[in-house]
mmCIF file of C-alpha atoms in Angstrom:
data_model
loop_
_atom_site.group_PDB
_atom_site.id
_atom_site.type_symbol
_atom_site.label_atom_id
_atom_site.label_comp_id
_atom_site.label_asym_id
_atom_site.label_seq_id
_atom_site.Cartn_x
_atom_site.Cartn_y
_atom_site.Cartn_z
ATOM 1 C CA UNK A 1 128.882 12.954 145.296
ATOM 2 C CA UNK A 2 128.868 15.499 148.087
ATOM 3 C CA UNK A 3 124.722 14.834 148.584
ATOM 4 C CA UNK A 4 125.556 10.986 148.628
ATOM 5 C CA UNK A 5 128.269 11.329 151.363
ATOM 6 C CA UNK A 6 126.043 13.912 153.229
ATOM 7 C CA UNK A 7 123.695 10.430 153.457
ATOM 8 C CA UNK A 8 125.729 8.420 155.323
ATOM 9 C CA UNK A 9 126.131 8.292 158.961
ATOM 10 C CA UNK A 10 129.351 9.351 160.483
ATOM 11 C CA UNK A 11 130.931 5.332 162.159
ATOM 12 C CA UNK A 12 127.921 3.582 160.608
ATOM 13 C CA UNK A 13 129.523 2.435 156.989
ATOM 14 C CA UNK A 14 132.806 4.066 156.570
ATOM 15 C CA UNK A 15 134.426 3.598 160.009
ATOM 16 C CA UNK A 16 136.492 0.494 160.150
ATOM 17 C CA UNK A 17 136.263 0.752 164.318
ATOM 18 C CA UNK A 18 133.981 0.482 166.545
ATOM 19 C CA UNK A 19 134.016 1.326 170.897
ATOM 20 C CA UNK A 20 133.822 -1.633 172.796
ATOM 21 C CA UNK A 21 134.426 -2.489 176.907
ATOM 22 C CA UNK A 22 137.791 -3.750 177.376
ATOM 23 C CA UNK A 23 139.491 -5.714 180.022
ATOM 24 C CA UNK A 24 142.884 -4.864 181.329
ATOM 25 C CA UNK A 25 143.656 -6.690 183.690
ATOM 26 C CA UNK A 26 142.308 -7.128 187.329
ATOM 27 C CA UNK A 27 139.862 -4.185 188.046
ATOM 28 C CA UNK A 28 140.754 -2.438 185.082
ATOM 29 C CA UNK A 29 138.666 -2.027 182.148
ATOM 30 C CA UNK A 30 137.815 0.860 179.494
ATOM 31 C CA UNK A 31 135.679 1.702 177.181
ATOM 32 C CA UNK A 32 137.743 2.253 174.309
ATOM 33 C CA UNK A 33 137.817 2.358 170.311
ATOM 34 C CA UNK A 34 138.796 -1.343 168.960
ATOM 35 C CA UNK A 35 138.580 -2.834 165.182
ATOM 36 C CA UNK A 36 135.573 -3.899 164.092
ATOM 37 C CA UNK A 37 135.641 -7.584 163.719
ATOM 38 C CA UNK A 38 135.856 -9.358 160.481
ATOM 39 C CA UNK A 39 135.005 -12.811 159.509
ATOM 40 C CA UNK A 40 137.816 -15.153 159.963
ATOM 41 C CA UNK A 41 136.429 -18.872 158.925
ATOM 42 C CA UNK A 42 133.387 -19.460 156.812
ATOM 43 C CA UNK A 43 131.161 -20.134 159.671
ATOM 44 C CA UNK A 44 131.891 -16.913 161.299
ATOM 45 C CA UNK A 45 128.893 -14.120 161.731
ATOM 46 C CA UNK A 46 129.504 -10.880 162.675
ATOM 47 C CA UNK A 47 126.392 -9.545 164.262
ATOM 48 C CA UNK A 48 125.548 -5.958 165.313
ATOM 49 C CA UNK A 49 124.338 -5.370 168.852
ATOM 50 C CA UNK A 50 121.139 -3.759 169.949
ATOM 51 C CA UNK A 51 121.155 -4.735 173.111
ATOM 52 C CA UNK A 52 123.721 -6.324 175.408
ATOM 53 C CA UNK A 53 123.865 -6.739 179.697
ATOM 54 C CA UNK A 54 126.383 -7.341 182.072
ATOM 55 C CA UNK A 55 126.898 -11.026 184.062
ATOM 56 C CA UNK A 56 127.807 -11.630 187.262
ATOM 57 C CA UNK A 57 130.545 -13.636 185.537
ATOM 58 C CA UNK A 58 132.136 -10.274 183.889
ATOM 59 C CA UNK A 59 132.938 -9.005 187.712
ATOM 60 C CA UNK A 60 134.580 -12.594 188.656
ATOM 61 C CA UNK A 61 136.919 -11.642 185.366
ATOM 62 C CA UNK A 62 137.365 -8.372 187.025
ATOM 63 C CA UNK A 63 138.619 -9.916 190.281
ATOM 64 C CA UNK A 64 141.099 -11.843 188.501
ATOM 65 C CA UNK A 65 138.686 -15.270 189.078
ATOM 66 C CA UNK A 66 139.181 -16.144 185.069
ATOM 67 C CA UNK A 67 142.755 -16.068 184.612
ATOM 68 C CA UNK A 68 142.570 -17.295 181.355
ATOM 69 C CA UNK A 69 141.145 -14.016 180.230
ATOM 70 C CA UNK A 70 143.576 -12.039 178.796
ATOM 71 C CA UNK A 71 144.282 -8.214 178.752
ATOM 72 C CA UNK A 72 143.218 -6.506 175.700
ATOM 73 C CA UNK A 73 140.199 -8.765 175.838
ATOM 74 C CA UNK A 74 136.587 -7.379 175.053
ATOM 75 C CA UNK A 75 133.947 -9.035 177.793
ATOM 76 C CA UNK A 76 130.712 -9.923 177.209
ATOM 77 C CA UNK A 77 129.078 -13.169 176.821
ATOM 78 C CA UNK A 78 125.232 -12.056 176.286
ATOM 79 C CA UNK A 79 123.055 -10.235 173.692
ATOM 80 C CA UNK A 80 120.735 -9.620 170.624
ATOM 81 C CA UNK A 81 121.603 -8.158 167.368
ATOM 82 C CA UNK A 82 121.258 -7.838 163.850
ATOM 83 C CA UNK A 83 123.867 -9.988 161.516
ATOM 84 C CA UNK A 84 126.025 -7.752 159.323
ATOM 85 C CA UNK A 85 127.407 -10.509 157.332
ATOM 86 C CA UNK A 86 127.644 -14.330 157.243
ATOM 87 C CA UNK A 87 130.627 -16.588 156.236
ATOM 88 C CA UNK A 88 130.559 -18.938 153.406
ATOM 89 C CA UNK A 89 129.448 -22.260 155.125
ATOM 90 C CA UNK A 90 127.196 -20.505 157.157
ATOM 91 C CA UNK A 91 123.529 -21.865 156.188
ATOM 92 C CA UNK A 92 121.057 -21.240 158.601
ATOM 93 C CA UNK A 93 121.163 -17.188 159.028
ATOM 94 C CA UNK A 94 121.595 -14.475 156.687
ATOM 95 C CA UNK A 95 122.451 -10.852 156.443
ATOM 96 C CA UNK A 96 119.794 -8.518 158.094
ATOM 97 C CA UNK A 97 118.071 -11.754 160.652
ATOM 98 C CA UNK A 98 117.179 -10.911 163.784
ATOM 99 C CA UNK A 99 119.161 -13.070 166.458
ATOM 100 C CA UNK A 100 119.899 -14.100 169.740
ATOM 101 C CA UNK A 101 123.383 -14.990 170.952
ATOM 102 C CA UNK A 102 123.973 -17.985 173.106
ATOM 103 C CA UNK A 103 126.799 -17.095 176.069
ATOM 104 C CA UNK A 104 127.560 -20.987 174.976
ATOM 105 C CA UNK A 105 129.277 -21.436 170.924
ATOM 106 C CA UNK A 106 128.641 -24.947 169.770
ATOM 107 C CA UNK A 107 129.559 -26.557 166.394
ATOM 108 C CA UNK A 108 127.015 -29.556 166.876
ATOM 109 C CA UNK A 109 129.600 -32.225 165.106
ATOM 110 C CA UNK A 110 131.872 -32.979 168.015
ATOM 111 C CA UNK A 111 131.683 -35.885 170.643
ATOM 112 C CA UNK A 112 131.004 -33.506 173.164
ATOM 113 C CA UNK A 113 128.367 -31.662 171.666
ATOM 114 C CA UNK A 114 126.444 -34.841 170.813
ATOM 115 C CA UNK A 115 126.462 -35.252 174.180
ATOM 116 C CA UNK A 116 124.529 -32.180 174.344
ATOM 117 C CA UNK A 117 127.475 -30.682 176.112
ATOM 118 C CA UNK A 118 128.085 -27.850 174.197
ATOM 119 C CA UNK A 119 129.813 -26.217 176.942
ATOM 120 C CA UNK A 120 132.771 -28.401 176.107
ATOM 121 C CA UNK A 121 132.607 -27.898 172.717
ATOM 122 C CA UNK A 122 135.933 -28.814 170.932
ATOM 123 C CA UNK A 123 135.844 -25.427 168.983
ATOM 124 C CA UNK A 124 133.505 -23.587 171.405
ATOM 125 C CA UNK A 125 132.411 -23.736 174.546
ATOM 126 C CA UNK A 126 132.331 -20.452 176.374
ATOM 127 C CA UNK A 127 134.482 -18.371 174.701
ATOM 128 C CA UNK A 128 132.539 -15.046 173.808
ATOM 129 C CA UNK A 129 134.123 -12.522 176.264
ATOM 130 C CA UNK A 130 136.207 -15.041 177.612
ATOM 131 C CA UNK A 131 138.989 -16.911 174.845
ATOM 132 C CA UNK A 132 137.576 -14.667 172.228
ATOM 133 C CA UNK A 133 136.265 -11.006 171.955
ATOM 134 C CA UNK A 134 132.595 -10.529 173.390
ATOM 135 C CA UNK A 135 128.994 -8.690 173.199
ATOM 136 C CA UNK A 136 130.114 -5.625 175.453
ATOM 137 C CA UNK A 137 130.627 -3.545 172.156
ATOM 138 C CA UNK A 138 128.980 -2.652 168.960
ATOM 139 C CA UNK A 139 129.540 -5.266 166.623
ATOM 140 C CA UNK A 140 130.772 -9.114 167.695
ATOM 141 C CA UNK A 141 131.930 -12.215 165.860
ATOM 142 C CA UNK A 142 130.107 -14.665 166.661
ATOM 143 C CA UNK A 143 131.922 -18.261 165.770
ATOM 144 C CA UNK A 144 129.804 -21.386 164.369
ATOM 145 C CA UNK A 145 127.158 -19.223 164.244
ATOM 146 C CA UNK A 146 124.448 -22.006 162.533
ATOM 147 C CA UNK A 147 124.995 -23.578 166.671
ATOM 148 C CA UNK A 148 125.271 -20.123 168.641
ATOM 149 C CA UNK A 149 122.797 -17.845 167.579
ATOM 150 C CA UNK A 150 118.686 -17.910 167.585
ATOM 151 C CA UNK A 151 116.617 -16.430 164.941
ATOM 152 C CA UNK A 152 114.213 -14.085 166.902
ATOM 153 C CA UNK A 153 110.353 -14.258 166.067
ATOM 154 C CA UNK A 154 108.728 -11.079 164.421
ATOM 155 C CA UNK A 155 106.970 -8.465 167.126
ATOM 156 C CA UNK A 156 109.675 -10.257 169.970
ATOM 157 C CA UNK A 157 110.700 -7.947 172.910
ATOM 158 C CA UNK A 158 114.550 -7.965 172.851
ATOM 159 C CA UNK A 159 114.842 -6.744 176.951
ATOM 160 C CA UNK A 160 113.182 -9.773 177.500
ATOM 161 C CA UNK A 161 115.429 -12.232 174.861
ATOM 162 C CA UNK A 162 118.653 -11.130 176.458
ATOM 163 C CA UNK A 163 117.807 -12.847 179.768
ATOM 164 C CA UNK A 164 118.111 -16.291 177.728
ATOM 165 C CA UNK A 165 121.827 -15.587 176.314
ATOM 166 C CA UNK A 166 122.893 -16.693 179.723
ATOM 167 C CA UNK A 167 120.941 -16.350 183.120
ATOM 168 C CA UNK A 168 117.895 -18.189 182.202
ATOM 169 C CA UNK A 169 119.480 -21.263 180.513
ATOM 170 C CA UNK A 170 121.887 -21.024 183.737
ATOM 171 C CA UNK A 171 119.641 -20.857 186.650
ATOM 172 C CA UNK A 172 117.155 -23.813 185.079
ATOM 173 C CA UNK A 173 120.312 -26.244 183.702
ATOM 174 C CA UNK A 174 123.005 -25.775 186.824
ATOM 175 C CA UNK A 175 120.181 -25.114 189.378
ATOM 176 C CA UNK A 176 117.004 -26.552 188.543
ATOM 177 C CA UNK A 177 118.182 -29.963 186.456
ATOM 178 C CA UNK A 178 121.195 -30.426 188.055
ATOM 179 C CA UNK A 179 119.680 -29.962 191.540
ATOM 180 C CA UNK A 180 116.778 -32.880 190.433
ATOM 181 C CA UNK A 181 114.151 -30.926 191.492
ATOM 182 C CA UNK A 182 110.758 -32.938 192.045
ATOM 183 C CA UNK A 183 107.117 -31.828 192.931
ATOM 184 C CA UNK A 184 106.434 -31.429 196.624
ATOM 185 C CA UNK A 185 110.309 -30.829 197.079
ATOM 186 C CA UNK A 186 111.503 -28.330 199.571
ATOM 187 C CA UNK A 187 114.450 -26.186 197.925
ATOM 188 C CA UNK A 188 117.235 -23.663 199.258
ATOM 189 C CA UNK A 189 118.711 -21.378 197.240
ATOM 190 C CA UNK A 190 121.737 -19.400 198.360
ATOM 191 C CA UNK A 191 122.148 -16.270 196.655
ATOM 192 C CA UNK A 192 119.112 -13.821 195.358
ATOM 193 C CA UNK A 193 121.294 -12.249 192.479
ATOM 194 C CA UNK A 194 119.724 -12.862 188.846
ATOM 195 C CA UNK A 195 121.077 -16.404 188.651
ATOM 196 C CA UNK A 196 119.549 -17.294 192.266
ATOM 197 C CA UNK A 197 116.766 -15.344 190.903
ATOM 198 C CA UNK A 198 116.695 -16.994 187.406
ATOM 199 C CA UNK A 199 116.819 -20.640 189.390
ATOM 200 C CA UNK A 200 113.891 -19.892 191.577
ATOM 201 C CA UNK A 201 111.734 -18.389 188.292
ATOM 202 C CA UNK A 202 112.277 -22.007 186.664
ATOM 203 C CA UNK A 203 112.572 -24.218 189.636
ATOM 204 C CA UNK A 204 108.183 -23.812 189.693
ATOM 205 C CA UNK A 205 108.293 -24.728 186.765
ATOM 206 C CA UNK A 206 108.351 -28.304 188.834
ATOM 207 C CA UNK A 207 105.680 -26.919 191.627
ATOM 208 C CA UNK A 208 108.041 -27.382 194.718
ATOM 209 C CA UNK A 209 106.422 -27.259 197.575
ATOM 210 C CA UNK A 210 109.205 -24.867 199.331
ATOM 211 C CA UNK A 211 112.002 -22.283 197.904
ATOM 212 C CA UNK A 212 114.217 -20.257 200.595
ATOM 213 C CA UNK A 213 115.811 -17.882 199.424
ATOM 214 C CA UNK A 214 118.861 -16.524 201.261
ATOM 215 C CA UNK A 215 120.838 -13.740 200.663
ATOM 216 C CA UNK A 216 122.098 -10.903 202.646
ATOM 217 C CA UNK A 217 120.230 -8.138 201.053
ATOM 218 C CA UNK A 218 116.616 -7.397 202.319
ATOM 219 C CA UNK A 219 116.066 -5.675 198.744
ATOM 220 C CA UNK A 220 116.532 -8.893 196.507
ATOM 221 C CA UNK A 221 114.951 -10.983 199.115
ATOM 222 C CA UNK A 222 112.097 -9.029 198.698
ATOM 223 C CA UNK A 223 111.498 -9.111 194.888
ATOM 224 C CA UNK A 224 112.785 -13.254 195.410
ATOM 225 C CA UNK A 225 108.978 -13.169 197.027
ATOM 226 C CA UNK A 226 107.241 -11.233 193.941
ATOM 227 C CA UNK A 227 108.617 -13.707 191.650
ATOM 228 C CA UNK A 228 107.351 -16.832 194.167
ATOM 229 C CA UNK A 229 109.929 -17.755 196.984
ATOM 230 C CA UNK A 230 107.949 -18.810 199.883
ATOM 231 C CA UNK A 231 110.500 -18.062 202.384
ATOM 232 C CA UNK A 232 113.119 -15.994 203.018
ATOM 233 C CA UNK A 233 116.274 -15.577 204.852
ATOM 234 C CA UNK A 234 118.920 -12.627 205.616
ATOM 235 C CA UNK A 235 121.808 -14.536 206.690
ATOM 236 C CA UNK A 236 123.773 -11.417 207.598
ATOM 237 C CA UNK A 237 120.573 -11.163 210.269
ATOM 238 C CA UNK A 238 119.794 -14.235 211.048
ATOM 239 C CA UNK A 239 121.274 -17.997 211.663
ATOM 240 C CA UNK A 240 120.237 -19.472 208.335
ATOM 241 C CA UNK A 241 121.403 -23.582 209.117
ATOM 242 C CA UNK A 242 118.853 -22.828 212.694
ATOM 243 C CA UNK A 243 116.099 -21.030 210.435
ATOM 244 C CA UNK A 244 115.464 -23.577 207.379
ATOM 245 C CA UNK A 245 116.075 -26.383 210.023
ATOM 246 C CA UNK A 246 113.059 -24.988 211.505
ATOM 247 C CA UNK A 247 111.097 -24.412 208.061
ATOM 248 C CA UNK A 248 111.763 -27.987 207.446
ATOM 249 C CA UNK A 249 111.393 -29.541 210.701
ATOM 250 C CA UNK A 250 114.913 -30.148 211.490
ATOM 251 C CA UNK A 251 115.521 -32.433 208.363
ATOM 252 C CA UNK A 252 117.408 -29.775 205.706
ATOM 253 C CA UNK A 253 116.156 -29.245 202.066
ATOM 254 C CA UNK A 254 116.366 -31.932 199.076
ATOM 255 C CA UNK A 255 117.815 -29.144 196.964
ATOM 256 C CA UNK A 256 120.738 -27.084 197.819
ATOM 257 C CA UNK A 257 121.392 -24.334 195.339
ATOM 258 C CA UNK A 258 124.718 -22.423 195.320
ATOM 259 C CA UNK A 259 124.384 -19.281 192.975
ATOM 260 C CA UNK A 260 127.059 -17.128 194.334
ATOM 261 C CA UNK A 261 130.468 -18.519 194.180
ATOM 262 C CA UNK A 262 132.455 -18.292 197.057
ATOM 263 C CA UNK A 263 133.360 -20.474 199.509
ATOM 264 C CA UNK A 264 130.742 -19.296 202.943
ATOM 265 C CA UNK A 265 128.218 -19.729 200.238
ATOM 266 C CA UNK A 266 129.123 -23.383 199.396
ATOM 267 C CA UNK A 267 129.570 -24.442 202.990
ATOM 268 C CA UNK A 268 126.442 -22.558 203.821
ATOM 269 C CA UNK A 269 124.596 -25.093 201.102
ATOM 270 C CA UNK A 270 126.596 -28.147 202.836
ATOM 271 C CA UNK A 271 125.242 -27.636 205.992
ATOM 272 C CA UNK A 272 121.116 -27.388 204.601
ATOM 273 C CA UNK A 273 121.227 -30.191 202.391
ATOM 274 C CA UNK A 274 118.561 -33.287 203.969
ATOM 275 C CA UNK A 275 120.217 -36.817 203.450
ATOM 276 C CA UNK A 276 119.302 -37.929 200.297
ATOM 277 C CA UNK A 277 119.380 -34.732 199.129
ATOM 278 C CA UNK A 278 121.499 -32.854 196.227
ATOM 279 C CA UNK A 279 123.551 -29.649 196.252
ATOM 280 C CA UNK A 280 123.578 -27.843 192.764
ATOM 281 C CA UNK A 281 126.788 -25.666 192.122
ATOM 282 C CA UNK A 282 125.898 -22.337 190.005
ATOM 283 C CA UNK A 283 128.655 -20.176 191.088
ATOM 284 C CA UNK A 284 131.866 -19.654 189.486
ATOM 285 C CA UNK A 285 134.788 -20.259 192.005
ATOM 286 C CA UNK A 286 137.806 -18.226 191.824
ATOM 287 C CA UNK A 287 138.820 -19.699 195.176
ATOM 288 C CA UNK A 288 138.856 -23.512 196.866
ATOM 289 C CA UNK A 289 136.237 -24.346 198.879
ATOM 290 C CA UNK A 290 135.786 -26.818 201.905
ATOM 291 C CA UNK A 291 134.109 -30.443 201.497
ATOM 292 C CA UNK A 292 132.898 -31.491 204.625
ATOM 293 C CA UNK A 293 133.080 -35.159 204.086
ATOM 294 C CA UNK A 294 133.147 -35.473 207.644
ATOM 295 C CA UNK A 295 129.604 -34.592 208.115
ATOM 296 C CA UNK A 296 128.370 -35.886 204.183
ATOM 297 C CA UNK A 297 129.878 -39.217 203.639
ATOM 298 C CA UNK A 298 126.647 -41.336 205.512
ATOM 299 C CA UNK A 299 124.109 -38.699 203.940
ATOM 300 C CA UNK A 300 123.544 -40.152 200.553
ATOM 301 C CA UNK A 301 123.954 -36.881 198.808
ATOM 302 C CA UNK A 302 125.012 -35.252 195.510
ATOM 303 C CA UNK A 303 126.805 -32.869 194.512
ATOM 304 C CA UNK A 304 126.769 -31.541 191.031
ATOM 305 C CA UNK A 305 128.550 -29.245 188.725
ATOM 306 C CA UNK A 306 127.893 -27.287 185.392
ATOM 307 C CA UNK A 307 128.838 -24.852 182.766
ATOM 308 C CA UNK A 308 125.839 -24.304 181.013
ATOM 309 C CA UNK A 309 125.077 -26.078 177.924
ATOM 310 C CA UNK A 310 122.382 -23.771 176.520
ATOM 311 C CA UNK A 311 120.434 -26.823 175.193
ATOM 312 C CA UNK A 312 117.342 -25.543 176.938
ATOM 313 C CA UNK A 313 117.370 -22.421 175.275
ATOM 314 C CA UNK A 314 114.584 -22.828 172.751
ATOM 315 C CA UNK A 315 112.106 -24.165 175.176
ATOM 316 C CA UNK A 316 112.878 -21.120 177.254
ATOM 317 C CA UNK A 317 112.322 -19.484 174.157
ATOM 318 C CA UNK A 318 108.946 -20.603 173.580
ATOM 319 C CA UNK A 319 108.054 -20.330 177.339
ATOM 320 C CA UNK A 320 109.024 -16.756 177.357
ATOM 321 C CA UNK A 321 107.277 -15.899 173.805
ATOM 322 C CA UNK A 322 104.430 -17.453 175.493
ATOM 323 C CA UNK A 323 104.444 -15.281 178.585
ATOM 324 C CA UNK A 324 104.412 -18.388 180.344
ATOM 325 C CA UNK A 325 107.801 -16.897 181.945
ATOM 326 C CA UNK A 326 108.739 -13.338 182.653
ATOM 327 C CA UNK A 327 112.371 -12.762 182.111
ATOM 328 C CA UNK A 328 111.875 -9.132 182.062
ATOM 329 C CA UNK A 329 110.751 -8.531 185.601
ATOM 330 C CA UNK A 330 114.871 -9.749 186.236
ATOM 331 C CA UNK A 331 115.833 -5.974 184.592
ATOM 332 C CA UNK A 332 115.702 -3.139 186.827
ATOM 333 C CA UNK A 333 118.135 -0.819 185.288
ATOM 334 C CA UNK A 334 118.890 0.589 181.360
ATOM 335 C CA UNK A 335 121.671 2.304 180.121
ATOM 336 C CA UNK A 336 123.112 3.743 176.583
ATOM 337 C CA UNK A 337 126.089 1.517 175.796
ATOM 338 C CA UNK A 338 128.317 4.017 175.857
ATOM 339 C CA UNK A 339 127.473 4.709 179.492
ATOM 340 C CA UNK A 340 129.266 1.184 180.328
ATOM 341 C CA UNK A 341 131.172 2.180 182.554
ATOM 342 C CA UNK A 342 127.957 3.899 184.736
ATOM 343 C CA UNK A 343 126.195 0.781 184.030
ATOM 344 C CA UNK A 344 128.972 -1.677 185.501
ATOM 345 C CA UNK A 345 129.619 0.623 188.954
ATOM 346 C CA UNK A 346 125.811 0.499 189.019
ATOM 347 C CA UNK A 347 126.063 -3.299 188.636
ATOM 348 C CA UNK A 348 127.879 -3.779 191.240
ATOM 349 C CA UNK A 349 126.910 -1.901 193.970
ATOM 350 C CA UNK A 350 123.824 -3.182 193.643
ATOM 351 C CA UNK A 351 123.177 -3.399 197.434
ATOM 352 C CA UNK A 352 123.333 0.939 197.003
ATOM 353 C CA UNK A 353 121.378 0.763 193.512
ATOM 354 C CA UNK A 354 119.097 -2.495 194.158
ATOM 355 C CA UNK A 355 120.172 -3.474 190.922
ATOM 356 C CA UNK A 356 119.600 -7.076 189.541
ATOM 357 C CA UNK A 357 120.123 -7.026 185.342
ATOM 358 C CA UNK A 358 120.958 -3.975 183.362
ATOM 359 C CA UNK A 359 119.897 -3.098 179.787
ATOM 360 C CA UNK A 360 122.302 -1.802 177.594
ATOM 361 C CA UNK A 361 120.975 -0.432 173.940
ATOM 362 C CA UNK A 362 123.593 0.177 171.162
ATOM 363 C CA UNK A 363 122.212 3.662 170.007
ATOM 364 C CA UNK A 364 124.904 4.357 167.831
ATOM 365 C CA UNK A 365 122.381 3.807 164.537
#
């Protein structure tokens, strides 16, 4: 009995906890020992996490921009994993598969999900790391898992896979559909972070002929013109309404992308956008912005909002198993998940640590 005990791995099978990030209120959070989660309903999973990041979105909680998250909360919205178990009514995974996990929990029954809106899911929606514990710890339940999780191909890099919980499916949905981009267009994105980033990666997937990229870090704006921006602008430098007037001689852009989420950036977006044109709203808002109807209401333009629905994740899937699309080049920094805490002050400073996505592996096998 003593040589079978001597077998198992101290936290792995007999520990009924697990260490997890959790928020406390504005710009508190700790990494702390919580239950492990248990299956509640029959379509429940509860998945083990190999790898996990941190979203812009996570720091918006932390400002107190989600105030429907909840002390005592565990954040996180993104990952990969291995399932642990499976409820009853669960039919599409099983113990020991190999999944990603959608930022976005869908059931697939409701009027808004056949809609393809499964944002607004009646039972889902976004609620990992938001209404519900999250992927910023070592094991997660993951609700109506059949709709929320992706099995993961054999040979798959997983680095690479958790850019498509969230980011990817963001930038290309919110950005890139909702901002109708068309061949030949010319396009201005505001904001080189990883969803700015993740909306210029997929908007050539449509060959426009133009993407600014404007930001106030020289850093970002420089690896926005590795991945294929053909202009850039520091708008801390530089008058950015003068300089794309001049890239697009004096007419504005047909797509406006706002992937930051406060309100200079939105105005900033008002003030490029060509008549005719459409402005795409990525960023969350934790504050009201202006609408300059004054200067819009003879333009003939669109504005457009979005949670993301996730219901382009499996062609994003393909295109990145395909190499057709490098999510990985979006990581610049890994960490242990228990160094969480490094990993977020690394996160954000990343004007000091040129950061763009982190990596954080679940070593605790």
């Amino acid at each position: 009995m003593k040589e079978q005990l001597a077998t198992i791995k101290p936290g792995h099978i007999l520990k009924n906890t697990m260490n997890a990030l959790v928020y406390h209120g504005p710009q508190q959070k700790a990494w702390e020992e919580k239950p492990k989660p248990a299956i509640q309903v029959a379509t429940d999973a509860i998945v083990r996490i190999t790898k996990t990041t941190i979203c812009g979105t996570d720091l918006h909680i932390l400002k107190g921009d989600v105030p429907e998250v909840q002390a005592g909360r565990i954040l996180g919205h993104e990952g990969v994993g291995v399932i642990e178990e499976v409820g009853s009514a669960v039919t599409t995974f099983k113990k020991g598969d190999h999944v990603l996990i959608s930022c976005i929990s869908s059931c697939g029954k409701c009027s808004y999900c056949k809609q393809g809106m499964y944002s607004h899911c009646e039972q889902g929606g976004w609620i990992l790391g938001h209404l519900i514990d999250g992927t910023q710890a070592e094991y997660v339940r993951i609700p109506l898992a059949d709709g929320s999780l992706y099995k993961i191909p054999a040979g798959s890099d997983e680095e690479a896979l958790v850019m498509l919980s969230d980011i990817l499916p963001t930038g290309f949905e919110c950005g890139v559909l909702n901002g109708r981009i068309k061949p030949g267009d010319s396009v201005a994105i505001v904001g080189s972070g990883p969803i700015g980033l993740a909306a210029l990666l997929t908007a050539q997937f449509y060959t426009p002929a133009s993407i600014i990229m404007i930001d106030p870090d020289d850093n970002r704006l420089a690896v926005s013109k590795k991945m294929g921006s053909t202009d850039v602008i520091n708008n801390k430098k530089e008058d950015a309404v003068a300089k794309v007037m001049q890239l697009t001689n004096g007419r504005g852009v047909d797509t406006a992308i706002e992937a930051v989420g406060i309100p200079e950036t939105f105005e900033l977006c008002q003030s490029l956008i060509a008549p005719g044109g459409t402005i795409a709203n990525v960023g969350v808002h934790g504050k009201s912005v202006e609408l300059h109807l004054e200067t819009l209401w003879s333009k003939n333009i669109t504005i457009t909002t979005r949670l993301v629905d996730t219901v382009t994740t499996p062609m994003l899937l393909k295109t990145v198993q395909s190499k057709k699309l490098n999510s990985k080049q979006l990581i610049t920094h890994r960490f242990k998940l228990s160094e969480i805490l490094k990993a977020y002050d690394t996160f954000q400073h990343a004007d000091r640590d040129k950061t763009l996505k982190v990596i954080l592996s679940n070593e605790a096998d």
